[in-house]
Short mmCIF file of C-alpha atoms in Angstrom, two decimals:
data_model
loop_
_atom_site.label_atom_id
_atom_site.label_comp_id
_atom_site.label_asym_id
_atom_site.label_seq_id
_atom_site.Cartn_x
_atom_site.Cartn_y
_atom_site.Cartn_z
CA UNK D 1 0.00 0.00 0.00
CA UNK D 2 1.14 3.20 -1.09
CA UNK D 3 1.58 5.63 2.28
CA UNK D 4 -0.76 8.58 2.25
CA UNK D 5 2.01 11.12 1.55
CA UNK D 6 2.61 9.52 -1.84
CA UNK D 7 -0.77 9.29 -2.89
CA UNK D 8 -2.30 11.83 -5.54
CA UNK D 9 -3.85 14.77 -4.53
CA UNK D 10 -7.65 15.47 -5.65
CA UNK D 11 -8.40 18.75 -5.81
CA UNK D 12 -12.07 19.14 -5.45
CA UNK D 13 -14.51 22.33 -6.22
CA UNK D 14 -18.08 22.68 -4.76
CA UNK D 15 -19.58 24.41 -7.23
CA UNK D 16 -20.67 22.61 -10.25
CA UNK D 17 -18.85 19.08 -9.09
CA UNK D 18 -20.93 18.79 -6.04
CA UNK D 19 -23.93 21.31 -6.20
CA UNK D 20 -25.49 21.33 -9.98
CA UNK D 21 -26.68 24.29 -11.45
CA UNK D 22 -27.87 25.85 -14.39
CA UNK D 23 -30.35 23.39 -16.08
CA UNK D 24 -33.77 24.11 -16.82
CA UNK D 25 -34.82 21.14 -14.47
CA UNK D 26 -35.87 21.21 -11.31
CA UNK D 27 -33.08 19.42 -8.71
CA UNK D 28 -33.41 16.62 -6.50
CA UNK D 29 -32.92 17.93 -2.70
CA UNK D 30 -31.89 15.14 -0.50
CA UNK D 31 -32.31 15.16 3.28
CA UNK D 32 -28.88 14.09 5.09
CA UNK D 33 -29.68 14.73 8.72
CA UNK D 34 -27.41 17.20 9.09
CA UNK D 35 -28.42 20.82 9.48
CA UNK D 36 -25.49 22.44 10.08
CA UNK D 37 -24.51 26.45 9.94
CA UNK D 38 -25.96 28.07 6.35
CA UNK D 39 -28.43 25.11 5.65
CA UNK D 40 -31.89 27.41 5.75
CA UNK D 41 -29.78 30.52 4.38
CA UNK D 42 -28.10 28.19 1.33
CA UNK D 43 -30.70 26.10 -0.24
CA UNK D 44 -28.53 25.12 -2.89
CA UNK D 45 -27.10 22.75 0.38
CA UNK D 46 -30.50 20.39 -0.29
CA UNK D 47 -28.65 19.62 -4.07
CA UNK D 48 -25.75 17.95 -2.87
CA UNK D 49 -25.88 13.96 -2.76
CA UNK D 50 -24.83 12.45 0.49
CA UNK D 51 -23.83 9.64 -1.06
CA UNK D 52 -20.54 11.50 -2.95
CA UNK D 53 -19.24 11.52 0.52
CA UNK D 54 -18.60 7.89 0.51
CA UNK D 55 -17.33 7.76 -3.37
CA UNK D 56 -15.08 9.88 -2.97
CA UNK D 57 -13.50 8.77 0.41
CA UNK D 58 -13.43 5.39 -1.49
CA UNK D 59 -10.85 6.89 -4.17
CA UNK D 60 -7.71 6.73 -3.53
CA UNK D 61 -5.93 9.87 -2.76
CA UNK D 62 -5.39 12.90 -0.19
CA UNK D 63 -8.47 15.40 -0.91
CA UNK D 64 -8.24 18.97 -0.75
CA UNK D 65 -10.91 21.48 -0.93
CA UNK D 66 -10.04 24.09 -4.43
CA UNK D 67 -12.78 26.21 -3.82
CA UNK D 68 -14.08 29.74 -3.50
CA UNK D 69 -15.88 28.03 -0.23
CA UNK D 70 -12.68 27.57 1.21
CA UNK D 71 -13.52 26.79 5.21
CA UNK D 72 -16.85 26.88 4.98
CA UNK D 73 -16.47 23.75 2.77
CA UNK D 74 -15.63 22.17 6.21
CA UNK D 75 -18.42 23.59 7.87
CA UNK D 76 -21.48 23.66 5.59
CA UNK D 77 -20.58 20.72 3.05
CA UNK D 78 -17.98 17.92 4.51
CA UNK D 79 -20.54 17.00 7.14
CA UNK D 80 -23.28 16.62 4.89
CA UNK D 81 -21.93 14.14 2.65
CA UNK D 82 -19.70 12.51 5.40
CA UNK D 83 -16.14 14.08 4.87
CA UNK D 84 -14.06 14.96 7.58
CA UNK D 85 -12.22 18.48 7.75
CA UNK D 86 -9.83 18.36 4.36
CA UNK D 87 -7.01 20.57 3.89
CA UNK D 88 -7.95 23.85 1.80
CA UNK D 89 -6.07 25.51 -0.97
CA UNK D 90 -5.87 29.16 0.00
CA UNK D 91 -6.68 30.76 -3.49
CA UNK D 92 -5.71 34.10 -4.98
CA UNK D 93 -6.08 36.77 -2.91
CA UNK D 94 -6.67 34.94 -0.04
CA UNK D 95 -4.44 34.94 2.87
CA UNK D 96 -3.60 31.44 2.09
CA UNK D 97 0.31 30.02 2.60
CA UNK D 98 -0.49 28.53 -0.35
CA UNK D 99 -1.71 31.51 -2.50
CA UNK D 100 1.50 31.48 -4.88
CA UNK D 101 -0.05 33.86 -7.30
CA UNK D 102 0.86 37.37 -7.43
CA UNK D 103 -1.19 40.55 -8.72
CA UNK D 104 0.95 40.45 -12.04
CA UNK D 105 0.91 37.13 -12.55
CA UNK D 106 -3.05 36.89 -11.79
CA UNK D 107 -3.16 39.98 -14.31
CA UNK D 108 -1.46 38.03 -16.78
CA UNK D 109 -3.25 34.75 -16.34
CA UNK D 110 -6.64 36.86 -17.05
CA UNK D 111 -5.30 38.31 -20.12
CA UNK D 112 -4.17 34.82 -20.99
CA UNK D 113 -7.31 32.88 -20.45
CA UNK D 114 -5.73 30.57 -17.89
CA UNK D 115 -7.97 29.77 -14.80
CA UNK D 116 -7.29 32.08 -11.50
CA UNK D 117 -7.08 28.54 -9.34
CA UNK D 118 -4.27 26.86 -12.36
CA UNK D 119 -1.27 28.11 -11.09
CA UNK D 120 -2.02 27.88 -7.04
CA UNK D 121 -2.92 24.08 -7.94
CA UNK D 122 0.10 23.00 -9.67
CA UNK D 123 2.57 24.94 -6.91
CA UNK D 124 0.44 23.37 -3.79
CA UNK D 125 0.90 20.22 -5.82
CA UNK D 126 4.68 20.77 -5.84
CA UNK D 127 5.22 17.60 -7.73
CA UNK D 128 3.12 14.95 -7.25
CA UNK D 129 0.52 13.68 -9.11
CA UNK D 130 -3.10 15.57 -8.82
CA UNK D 131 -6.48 15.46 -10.17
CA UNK D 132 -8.57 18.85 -10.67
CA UNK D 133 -12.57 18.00 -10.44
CA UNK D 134 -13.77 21.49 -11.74
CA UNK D 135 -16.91 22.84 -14.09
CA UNK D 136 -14.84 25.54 -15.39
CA UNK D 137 -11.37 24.14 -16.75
CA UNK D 138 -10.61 24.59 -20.36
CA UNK D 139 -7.53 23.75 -22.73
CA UNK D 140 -5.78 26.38 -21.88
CA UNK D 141 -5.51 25.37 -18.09
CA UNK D 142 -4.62 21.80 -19.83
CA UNK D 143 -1.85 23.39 -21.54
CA UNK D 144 -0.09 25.42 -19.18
CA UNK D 145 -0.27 21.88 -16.38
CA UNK D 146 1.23 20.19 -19.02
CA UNK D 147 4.18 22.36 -19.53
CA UNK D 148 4.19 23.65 -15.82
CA UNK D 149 3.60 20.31 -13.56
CA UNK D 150 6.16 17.79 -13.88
CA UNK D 151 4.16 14.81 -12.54
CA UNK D 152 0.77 13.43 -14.14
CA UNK D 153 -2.26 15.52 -13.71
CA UNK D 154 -6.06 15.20 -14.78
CA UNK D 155 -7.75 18.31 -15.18
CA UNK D 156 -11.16 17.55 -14.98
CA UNK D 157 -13.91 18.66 -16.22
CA UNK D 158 -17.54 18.20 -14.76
CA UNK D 159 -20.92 19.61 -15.90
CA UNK D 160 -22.78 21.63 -14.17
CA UNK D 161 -26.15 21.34 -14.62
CA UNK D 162 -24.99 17.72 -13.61
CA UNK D 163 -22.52 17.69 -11.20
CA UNK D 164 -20.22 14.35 -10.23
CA UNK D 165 -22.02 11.45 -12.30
CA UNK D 166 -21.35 7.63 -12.56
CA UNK D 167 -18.50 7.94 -15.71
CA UNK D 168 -16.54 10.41 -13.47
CA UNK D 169 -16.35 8.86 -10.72
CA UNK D 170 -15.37 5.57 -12.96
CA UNK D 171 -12.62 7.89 -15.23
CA UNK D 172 -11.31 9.29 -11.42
CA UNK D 173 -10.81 6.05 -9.78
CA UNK D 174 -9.04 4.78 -13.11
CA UNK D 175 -7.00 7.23 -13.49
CA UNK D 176 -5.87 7.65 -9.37
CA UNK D 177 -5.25 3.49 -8.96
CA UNK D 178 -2.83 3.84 -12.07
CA UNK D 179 -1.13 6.43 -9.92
CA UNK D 180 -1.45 5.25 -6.81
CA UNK D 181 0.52 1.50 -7.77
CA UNK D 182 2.77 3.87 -9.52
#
């Protein structure tokens, strides 16, 4: 068994991956038990599936919040789908450790089209391999990993209006259990 240091980092948004939006459907809500802070003022809470909790526990790598949620990922969503605390990449502008983008480099990554969580992701990777569950990644965030990140890395790319689904879950665990005998 590979020791938990070594395994590949899985970089998770809320937004999108876990809580769907945008369709012209209506959403299932799904009780979980657990009304925790923000539930009655955040009804988009009632979209998330308690049962990605388990799925993605059962994958296997270190998870790390990549969201604008940042904390209150631990406090509003971990508990409802069963997560404990994970570690949280401080994002630009934040007062992160991890926040290794500057204002001229953030400028420049706007101008350029490159995500404003790409470069924070691969330099809190440092290395090691990592997987980027996102609805907003595009080929140019591909790009710039690929010449930037010297270990593997999966950018991807969920939609929205359906959030984590069966065939992502099956190309995640794939592509981490390749890595993780590695």
């Amino acid at each position: 068994m590979t020791p938990p240091a070594q395994l590949p980092l899985l970089f998770l948004d809320v937004d999108g991956p876990l809580i769907p939006f945008g369709a012209s459907h209506p959403y299932p809500a799904f009780e979980t038990g657990h009304e925790g802070p923000g539930a009655r003022e955040n009804p988009l809470l009632a979209r998330i599936n308690p049962q990605h909790g388990p799925r993605l526990t059962a994958l296997p790598c270190e998870l790390v919040w990549a969201t604008t949620w940042m904390e209150d990922a631990n406090t509003w969503v971990a508990p409802r789908i069963g997560l404990p605390p994970l570690p949280v990449v401080g994002l630009p502008g934040s007062s992160g450790a991890d926040s290794a983008v500057g204002f001229e480099e953030e400028e420049e990554d706007l101008r350029n089209g490159l995500h404003w969580k790409t470069r924070t992701l691969v330099a809190r990777a440092a290395g090691r391999p990592f997987v980027w569950v996102d609805d907003e990644i595009t080929g140019t965030d591909r790009s710039w990993v690929a010449v930037h990140h010297p270990g593997p890395a999966l950018l991807h790319r969920v939609e929205p209006r359906w959030g984590l689904r069966d065939a992502d879950y099956a190309v995640l665990d794939a592509w981490l259990r390749r890595r993780a005998v590695a």
